[in-house]
Coordinates of C-alpha atoms in Angstrom, one line a residue:
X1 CA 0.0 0.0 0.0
X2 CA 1.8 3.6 -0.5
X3 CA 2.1 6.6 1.2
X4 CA -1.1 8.4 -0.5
X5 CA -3.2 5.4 0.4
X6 CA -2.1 5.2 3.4
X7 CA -3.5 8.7 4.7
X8 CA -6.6 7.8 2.9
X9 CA -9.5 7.7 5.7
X10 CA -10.6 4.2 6.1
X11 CA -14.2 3.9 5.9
X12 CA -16.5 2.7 9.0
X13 CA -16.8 -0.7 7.6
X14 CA -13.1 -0.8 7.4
X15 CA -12.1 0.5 11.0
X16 CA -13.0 -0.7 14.4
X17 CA -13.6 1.4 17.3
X18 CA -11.3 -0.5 19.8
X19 CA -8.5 0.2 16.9
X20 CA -5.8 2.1 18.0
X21 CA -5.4 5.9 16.8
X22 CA -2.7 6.6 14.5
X23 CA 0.5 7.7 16.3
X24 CA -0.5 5.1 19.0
X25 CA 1.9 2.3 19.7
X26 CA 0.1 -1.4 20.2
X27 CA 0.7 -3.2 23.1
X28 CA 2.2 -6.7 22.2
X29 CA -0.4 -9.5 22.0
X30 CA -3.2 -7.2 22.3
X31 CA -6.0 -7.9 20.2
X32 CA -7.3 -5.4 17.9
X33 CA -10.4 -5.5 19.6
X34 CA -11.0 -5.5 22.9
X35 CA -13.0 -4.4 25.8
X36 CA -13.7 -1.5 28.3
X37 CA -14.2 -4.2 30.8
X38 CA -10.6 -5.7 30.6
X39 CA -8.4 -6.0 33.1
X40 CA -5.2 -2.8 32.4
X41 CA -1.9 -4.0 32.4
X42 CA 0.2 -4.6 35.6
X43 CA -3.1 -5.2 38.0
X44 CA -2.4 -8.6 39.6
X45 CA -5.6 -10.8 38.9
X46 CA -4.7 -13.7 41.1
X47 CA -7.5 -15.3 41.2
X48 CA -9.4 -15.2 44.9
X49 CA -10.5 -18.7 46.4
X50 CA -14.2 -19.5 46.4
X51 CA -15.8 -19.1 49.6
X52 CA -19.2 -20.4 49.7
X53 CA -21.7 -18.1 50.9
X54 CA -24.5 -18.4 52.7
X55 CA -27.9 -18.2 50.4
X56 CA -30.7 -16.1 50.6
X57 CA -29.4 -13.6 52.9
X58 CA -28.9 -9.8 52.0
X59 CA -26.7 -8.9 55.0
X60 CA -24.0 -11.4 54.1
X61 CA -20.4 -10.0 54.0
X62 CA -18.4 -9.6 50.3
X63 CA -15.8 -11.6 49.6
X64 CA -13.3 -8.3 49.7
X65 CA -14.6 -6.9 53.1
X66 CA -11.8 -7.0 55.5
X67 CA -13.0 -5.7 58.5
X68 CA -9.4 -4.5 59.6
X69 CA -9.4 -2.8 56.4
X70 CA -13.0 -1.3 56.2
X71 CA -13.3 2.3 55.0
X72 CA -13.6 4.8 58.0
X73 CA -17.2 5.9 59.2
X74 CA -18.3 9.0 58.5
X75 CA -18.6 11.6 61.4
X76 CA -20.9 14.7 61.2
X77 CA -19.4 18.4 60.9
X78 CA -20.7 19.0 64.2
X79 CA -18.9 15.8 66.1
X80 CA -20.8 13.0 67.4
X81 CA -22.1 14.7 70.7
X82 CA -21.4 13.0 73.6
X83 CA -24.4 11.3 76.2
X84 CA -23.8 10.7 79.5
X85 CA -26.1 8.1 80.9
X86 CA -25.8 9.0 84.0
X87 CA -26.6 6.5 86.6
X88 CA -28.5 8.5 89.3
X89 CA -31.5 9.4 87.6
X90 CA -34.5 6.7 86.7
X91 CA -33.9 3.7 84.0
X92 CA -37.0 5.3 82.6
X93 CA -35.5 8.6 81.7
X94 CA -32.2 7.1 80.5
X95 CA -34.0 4.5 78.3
X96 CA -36.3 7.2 76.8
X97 CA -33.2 9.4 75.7
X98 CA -31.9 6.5 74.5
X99 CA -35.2 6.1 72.1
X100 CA -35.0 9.1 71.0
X101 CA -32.0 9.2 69.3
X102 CA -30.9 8.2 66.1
X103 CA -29.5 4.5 66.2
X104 CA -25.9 6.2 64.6
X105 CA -26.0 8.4 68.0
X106 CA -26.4 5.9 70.8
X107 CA -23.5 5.4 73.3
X108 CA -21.9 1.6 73.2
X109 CA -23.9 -0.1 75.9
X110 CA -22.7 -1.5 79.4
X111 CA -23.3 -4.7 80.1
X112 CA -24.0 -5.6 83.2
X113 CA -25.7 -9.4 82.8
X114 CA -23.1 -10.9 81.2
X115 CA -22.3 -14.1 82.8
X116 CA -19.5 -14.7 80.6
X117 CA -18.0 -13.5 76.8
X118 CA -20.8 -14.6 75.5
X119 CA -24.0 -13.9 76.9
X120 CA -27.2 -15.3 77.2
X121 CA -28.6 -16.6 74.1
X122 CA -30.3 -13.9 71.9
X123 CA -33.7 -15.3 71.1
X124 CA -34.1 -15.8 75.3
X125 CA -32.9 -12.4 76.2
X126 CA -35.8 -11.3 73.1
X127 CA -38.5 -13.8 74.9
X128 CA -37.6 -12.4 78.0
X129 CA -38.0 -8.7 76.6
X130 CA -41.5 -9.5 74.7
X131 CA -42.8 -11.2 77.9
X132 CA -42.1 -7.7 80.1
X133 CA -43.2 -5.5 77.6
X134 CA -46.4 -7.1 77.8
X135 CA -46.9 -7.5 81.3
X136 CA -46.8 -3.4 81.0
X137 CA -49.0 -3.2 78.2
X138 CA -51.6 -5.4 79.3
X139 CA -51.8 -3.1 83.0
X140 CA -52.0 -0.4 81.1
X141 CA -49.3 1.7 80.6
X142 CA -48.2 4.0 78.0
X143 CA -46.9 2.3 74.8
X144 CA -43.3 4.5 75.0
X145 CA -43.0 3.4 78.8
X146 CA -43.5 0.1 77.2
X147 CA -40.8 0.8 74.5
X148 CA -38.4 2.2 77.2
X149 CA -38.7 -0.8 79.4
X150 CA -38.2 -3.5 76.6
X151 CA -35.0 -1.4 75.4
X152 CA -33.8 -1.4 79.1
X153 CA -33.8 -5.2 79.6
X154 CA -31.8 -5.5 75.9
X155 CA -29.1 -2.8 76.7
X156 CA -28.9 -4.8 80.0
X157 CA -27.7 -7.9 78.6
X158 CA -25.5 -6.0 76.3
X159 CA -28.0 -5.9 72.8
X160 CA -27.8 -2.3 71.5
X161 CA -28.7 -2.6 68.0
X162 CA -32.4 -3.8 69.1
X163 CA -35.5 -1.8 67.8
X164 CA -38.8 -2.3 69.7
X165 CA -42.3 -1.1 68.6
X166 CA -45.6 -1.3 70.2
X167 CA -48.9 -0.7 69.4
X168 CA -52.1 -1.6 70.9
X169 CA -52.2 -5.4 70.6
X170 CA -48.7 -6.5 69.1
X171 CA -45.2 -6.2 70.8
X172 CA -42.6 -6.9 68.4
X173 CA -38.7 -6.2 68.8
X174 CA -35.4 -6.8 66.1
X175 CA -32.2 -7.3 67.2
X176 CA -29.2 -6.8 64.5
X177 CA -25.6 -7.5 65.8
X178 CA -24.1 -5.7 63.0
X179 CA -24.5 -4.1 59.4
X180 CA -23.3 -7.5 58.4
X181 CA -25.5 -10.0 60.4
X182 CA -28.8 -11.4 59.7
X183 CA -30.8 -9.6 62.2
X184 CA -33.3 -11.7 64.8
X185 CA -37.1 -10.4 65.1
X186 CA -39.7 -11.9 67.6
X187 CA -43.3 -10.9 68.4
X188 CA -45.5 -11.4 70.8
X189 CA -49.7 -10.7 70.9
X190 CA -51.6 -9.2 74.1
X191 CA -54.7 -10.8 74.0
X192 CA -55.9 -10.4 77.9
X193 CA -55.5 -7.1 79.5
X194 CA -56.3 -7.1 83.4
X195 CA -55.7 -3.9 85.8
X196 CA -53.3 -4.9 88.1
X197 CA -51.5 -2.1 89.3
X198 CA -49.3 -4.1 92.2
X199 CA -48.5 -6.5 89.0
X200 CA -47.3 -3.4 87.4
X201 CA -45.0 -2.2 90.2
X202 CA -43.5 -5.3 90.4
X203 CA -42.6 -5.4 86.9
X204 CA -41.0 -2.0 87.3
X205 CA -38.6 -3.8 90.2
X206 CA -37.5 -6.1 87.9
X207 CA -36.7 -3.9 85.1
X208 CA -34.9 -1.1 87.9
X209 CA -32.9 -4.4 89.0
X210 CA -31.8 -5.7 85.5
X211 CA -30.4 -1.5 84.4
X212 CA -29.0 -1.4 87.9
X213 CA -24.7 -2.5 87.1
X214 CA -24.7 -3.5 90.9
X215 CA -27.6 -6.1 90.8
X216 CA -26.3 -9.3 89.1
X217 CA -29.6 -10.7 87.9
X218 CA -28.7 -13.9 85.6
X219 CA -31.4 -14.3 83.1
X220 CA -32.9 -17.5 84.9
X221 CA -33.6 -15.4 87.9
X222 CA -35.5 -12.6 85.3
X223 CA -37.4 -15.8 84.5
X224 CA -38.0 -16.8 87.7
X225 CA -39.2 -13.4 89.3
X226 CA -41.5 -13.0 86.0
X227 CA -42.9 -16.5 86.6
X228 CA -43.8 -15.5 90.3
X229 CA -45.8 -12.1 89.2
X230 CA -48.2 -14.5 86.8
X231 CA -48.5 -17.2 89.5
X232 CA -49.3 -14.3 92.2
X233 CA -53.0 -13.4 92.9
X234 CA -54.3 -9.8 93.2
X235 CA -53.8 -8.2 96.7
X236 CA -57.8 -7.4 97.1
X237 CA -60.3 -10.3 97.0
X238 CA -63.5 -10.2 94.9
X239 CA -65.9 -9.0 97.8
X240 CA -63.5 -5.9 98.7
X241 CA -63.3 -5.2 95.2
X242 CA -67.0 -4.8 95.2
X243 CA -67.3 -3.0 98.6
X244 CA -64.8 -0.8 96.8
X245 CA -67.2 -0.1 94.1
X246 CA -69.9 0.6 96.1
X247 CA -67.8 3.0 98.7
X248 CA -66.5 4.8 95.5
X249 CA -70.1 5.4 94.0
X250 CA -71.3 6.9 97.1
X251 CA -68.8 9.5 97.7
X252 CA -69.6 10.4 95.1
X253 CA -72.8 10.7 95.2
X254 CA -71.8 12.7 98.1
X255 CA -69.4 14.9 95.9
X256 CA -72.3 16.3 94.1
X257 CA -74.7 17.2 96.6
X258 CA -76.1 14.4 98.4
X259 CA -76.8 13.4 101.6
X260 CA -76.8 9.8 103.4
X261 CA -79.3 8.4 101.9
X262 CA -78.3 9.0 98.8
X263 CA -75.1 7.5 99.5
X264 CA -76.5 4.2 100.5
X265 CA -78.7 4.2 97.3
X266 CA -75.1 5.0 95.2
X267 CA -73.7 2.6 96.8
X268 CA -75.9 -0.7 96.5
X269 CA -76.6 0.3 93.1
X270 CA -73.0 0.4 91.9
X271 CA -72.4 -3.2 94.3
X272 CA -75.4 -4.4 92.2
X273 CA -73.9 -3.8 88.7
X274 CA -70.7 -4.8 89.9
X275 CA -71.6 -8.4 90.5
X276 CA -73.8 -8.4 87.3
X277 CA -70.4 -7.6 85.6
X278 CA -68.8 -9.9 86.8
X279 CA -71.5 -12.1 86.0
X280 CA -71.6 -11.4 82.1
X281 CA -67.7 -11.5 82.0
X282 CA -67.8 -15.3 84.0
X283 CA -70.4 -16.1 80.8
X284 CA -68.0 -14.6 78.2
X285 CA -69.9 -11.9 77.1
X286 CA -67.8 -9.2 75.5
X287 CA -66.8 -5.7 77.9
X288 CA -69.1 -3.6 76.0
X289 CA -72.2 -5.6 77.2
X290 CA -70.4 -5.4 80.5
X291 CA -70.5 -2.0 81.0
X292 CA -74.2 -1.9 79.8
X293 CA -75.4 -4.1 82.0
X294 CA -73.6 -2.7 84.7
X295 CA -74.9 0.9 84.2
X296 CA -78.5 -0.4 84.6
X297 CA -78.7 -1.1 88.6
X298 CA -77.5 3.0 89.8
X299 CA -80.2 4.2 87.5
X300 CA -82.9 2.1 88.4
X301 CA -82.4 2.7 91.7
X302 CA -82.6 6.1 91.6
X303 CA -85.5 5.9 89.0
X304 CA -87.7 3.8 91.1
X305 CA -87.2 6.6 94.2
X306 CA -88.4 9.0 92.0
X307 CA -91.3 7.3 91.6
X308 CA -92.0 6.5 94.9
X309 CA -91.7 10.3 95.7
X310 CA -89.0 9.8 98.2
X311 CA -87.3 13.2 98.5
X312 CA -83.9 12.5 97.6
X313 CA -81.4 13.3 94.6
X314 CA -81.6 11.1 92.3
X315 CA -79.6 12.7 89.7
X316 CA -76.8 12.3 92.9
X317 CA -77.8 8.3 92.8
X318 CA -77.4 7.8 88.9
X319 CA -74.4 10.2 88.8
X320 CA -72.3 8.8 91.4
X321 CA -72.8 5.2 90.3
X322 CA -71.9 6.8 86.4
X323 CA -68.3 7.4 88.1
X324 CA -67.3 3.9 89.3
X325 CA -68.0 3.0 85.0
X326 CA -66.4 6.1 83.3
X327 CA -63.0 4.6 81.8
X328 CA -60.6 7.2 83.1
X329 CA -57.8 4.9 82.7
X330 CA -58.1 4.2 79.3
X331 CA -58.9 8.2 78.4
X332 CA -55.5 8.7 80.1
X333 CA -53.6 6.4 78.0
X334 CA -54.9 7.1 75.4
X335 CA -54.0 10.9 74.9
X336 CA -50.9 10.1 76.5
X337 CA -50.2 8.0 73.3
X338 CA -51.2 10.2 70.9
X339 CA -49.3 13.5 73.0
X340 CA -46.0 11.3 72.5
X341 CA -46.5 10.7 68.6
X342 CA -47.9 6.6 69.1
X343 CA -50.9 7.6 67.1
X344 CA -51.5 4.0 66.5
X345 CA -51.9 3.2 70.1
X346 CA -53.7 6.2 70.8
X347 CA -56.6 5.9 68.1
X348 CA -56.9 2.2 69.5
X349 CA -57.5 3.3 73.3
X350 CA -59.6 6.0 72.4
X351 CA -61.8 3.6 70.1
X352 CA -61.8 1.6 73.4
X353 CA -63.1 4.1 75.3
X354 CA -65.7 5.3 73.0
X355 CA -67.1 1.5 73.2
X356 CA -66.8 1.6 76.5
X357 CA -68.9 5.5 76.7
X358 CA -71.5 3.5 74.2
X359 CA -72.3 0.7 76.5
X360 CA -72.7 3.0 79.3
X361 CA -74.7 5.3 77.3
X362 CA -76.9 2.5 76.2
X363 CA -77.5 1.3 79.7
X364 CA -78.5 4.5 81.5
X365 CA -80.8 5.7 78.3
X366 CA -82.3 2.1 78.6
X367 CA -83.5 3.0 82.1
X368 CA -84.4 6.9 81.7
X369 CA -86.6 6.1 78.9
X370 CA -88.8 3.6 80.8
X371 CA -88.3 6.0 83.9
X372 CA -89.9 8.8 81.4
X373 CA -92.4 6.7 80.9
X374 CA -93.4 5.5 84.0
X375 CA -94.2 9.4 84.9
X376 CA -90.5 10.2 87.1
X377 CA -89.8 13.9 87.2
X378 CA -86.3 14.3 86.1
X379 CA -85.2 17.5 86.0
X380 CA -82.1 18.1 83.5
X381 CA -81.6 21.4 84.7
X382 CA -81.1 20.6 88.8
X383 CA -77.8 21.8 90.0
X384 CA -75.7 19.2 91.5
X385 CA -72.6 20.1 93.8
X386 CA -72.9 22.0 97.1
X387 CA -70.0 24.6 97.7
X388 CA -70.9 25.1 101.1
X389 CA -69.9 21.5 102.3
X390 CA -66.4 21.7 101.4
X391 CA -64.9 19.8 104.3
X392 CA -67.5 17.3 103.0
X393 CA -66.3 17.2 99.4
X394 CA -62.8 17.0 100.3
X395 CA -63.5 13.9 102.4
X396 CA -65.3 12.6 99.7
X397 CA -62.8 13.1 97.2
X398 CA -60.2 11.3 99.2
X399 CA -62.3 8.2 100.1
X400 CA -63.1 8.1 96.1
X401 CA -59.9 8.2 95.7
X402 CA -58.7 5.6 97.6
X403 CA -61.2 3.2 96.8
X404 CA -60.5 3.7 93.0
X405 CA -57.2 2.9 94.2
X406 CA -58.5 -0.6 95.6
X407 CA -60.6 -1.1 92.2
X408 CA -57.0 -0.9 90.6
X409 CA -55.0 -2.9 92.6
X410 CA -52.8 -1.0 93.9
X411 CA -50.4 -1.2 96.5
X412 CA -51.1 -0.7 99.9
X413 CA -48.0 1.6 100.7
X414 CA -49.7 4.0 97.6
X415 CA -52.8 3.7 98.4
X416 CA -52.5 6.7 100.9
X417 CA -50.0 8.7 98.7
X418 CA -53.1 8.4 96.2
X419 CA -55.5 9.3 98.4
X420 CA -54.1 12.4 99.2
X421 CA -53.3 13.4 95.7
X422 CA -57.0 13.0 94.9
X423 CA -58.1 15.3 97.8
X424 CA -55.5 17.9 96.5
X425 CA -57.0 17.8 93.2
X426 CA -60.7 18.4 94.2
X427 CA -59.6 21.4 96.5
X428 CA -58.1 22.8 94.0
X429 CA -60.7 22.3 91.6
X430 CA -63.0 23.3 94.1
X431 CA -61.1 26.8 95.4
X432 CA -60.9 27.5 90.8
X433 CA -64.2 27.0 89.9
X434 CA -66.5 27.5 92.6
X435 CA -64.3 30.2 94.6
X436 CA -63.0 32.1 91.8
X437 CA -65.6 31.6 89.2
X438 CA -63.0 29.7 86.6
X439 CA -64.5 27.6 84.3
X440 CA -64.7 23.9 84.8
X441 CA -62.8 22.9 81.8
X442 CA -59.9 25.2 82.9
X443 CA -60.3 24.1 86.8
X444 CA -60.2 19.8 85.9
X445 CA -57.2 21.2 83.4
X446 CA -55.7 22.9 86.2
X447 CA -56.3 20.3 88.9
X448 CA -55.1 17.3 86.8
X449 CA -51.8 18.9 86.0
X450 CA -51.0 18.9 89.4
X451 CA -52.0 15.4 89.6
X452 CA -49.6 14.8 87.1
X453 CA -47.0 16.7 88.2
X454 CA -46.9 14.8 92.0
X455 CA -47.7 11.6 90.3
X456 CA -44.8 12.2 88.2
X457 CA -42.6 13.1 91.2
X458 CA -43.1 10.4 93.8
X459 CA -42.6 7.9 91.4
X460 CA -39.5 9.3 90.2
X461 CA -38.5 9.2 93.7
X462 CA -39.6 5.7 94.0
X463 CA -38.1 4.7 91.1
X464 CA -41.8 3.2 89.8
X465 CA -44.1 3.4 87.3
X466 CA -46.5 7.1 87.7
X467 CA -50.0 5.2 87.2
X468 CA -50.8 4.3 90.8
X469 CA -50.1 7.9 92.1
X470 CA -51.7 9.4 88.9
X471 CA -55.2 7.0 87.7
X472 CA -56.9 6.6 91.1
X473 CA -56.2 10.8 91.9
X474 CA -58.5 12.1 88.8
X475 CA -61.0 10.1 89.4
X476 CA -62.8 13.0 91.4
X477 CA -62.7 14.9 88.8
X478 CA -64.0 12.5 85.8
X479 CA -67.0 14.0 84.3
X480 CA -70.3 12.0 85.8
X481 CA -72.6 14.7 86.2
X482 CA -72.3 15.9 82.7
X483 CA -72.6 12.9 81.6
X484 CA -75.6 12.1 83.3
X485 CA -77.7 15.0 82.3
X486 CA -76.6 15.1 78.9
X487 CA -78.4 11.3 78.9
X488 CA -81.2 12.8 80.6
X489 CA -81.6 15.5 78.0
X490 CA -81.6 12.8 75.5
X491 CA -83.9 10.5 77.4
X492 CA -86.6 13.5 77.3
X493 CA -86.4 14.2 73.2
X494 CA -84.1 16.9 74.0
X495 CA -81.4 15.9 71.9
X496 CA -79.5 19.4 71.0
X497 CA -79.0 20.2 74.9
X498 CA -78.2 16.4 75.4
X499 CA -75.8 17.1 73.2
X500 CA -74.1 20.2 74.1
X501 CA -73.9 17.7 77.5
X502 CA -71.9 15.2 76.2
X503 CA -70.0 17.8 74.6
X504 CA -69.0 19.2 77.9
X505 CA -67.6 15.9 79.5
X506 CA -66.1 15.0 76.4
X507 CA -64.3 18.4 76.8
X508 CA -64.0 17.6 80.5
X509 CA -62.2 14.1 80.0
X510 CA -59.7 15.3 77.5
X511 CA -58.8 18.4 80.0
X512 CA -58.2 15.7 82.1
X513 CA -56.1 13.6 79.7
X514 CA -54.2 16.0 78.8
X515 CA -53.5 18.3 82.1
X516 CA -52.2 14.7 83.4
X517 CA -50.0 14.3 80.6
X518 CA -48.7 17.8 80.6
X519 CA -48.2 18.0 84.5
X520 CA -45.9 14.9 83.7
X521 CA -44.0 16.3 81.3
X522 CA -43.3 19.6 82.8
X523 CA -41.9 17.7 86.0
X524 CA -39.5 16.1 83.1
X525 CA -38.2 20.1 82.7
X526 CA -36.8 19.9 86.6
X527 CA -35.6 16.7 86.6
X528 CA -32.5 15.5 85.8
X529 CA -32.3 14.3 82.2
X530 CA -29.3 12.1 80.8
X531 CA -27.7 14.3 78.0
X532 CA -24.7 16.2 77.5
X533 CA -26.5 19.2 78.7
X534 CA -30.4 20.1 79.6
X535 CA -30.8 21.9 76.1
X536 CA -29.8 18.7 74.9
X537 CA -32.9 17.0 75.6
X538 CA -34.7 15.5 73.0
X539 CA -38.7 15.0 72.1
X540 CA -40.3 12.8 69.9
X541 CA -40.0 14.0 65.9
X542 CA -42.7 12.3 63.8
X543 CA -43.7 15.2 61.9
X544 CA -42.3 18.8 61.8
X545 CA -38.9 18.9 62.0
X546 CA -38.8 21.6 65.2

């Protein structure tokens, strides 16, 4: 070929595009076409052993991960900040800090269970974990105290990658060792839930003993102290239980204006429904039906003295056995829930409740209706509530109190504590609203943020859960007058004012609810919170980023 042709352009036929350009030397034994994908010249391609790897898992190392040769981790611009865990203050608030954070931002744990190297086996220390979690749950206590507690007894025996969630039925928690590890998820279903409050405490021991570094608790003694809480009875028999009903509808009774007769009434009416109650529930029939057939006795009773023209109050006999049914608990936990972003929960309890509020609704309308017919003159308008007893009303509010405390199980060394939070509340309730002229909303909002607040406080100084100084203490101030009258109202085809009624004690429980909840929560801003400083303290982001 000459020179001329040479410099001739090839055509695209004629030249390939892995052909080296003009002016470019070949390398020796290089084909004139290759690929991208080949391997340069000089790079040793010694070929790497198999290793058989394990199938069907995505968390499975590569063959060129060396973990003393793994890239370094990334750190923030701002630094890692630094969390003391400080051992002084309550597992509670230590746990909760610790759920609050983003996993990267944890502290390394400190085990303190470890019997050896090892450890316990995961799946038991899991088991162990579900079985405590639900114990909680099922006495009712707020679905993060729940998560707190089940993260507790996992950073005890040294598992800090572990993730637990609750919701209203369903406890579930995932352990993963590492980026690299298969992680290990169990579950575990609440299907009985039973108010136990001593229960409750006992379960807060155990969990207070297990964070403690100086208690060495080996997981068979967990075990073993869990299995003695099931196998334990309740502190209060069945008959003291329904004395306790009965002593807890009469004062109040007495709470809104009546006298001693009325009291009895109240009292034998709520006894009454109580063993029909427990009747239906022995026969399997479902709560709802429980609470309807329970509601029945109080207002028949006060129904038929109506009729009989005995001059008493029997708005004071319906109401007062309308507060031994209202589901205070519940209302709590509920808005407690949703106030800490476990809107899954919360919607649950609340749906509860509103079953619950149907089947009492049901059961007094039942009554009033036939008690319309039969000729009783009920008077929706009637003032309930006497401000000129309050010695009376105080002493009422305390004995409500502590037999609430009784209904719950409680015990017997808070039983007092309780009592004398309740009586607190009501006086200042009382002092608010019928001293000052506040409104009543404000007043129970008022009032149940203290509750809150002391509740919160003695069982931080305790070291125990806040239910049994907090549940029993509102119940005073639950919303059975409004509830009755806005019944009435109904009863007597005056639906819009029934209405506005029900409106008011809806508005009533949720100042409750919430006043709780925020009386909690601002005992939190005194306290003493793990962190690296008290601006440091963190809430709950679900939604806005504040």
């Amino acid at each position: 070929m000459t020179e001329a042709e040479d410099r001739k352009p090839q055509s695209d036929e004629a030249r390939s595009a892995f052909t080296a350009p003009v002016g470019v030397a070949a390398i020796d034994g290089e084909s004139s076409t290759t690929s991208e994908f080949a391997v340069p010249q000089g790079l040793d391609v010694t070929p790497v052993p198999a290793v058989e790897e394990p199938e069907g898992s995505a968390f499975s190392p590569p063959r060129t991960y060396r973990a003393r040769q793994a890239p370094p981790a990334f750190t923030p611009p701002t630094g890692i900040p630094v969390v003391s865990l400080t051992k002084d203050v309550p597992w509670q608030d230590r746990m909760r800090t610790m759920l609050r954070m983003p996993v990267t931002e944890r502290p390394a744990p400190e085990p303190v269970q470890k019997a050896d190297d090892s450890g316990p086996a995961v799946p038991r220390v899991l088991d162990l974990t579900l079985r405590i979690g639900e114990l909680l749950l099922a006495g009712g206590e707020g679905a993060e105290d729940v998560e707190a507690a089940m993260f507790a007894v996992c950073r005890s025996y040294g598992l800090d990658r572990c993730e637990p969630t609750v919701t209203f039925t369903l406890l579930s928690i995932s352990y993963q060792p590492s980026l690299v590890d298969d992680p290990v998820t169990a579950s575990r279903t609440v299907r009985r839930r039973g108010t136990d409050y001593t229960r409750l405490a006992a379960v807060f021991r155990l969990v207070d003993d297990l964070s403690d570094p100086e208690t060495a608790l080996s997981l068979e003694e967990a075990y073993r102290r869990l299995a003695e809480m099931r196998r334990n009875r309740h502190p209060y028999p069945g008959w003291v239980l329904t004395s306790a009903s009965g002593l807890l509808a009469g004062a109040a009774s007495v709470l809104v204006g009546g006298d001693v007769i009325v009291f009895v009434a109240a009292a034998l009416g709520a006894m009454l429904g109580d063993r029909l109650a427990w009747l239906c529930a022995g026969r399997g029939l479902p709560e709802f039906y429980q609470f309807t057939v329970a509601a029945m006795p109080p207002a028949a009773i006060g129904i038929a003295l109506t009729v009989a023209n005995v001059d008493v109050k029997a708005s004071a006999v319906i109401t007062g056995g309308l507060f031994a049914l209202l589901p205070g608990r519940a209302l709590v936990a509920g808005v407690q829930d949703g106030l800490t972003g476990f809107y899954i929960t919360a919607s649950a309890r609340l749906l509860e409740v509103m079953y619950f509020f149907v089947g009492i609704v049901a059961g007094v309308l039942i009554v009033l209706y036939f008690g319309v017919k039969l000729g009783a003159q009920l008077d929706p308008d009637v003032a309930l509530g006497n401000s000129n007893r309050p010695l009376w009303q105080i002493a009422a509010s305390v004995l409500l109190s502590l037999t609430f405390a009784v209904l719950l199980q409680q015990e017997r060394s808070t039983v007092l504590l309780v009592s004398l939070n309740g009586g607190v509340a009501w006086s200042v309730y009382g002092a608010m609203h019928y001293v000052a002229g506040i409104s009543p909303v404000a007043s129970t909002a008022v009032a149940a943020g203290l509750v809150g607040l002391f509740g919160q406080l003695l069982s931080r100084y305790r070291f125990a859960s806040a239910l049994p100084y907090t549940t029993a203490a509102i119940g005073p101030l639950l919303p059975g007058s409004s509830t009755y009258f806005g019944l009435l109202s109904i009863a007597q085809n005056k639906v819009d004012k029934g209405l506005v009624s029900l409106a008011t004690a809806a508005s009533l429980a949720m100042a409750i609810a919430i006043g709780v909840n925020l009386g909690s929560e601002i005992s939190r801003l005194f306290l003493r919170v793990p962190g690296a400083s008290a601006g440091a303290r963190r809430a709950a982001k679900r939604t806005r980023g504040f």
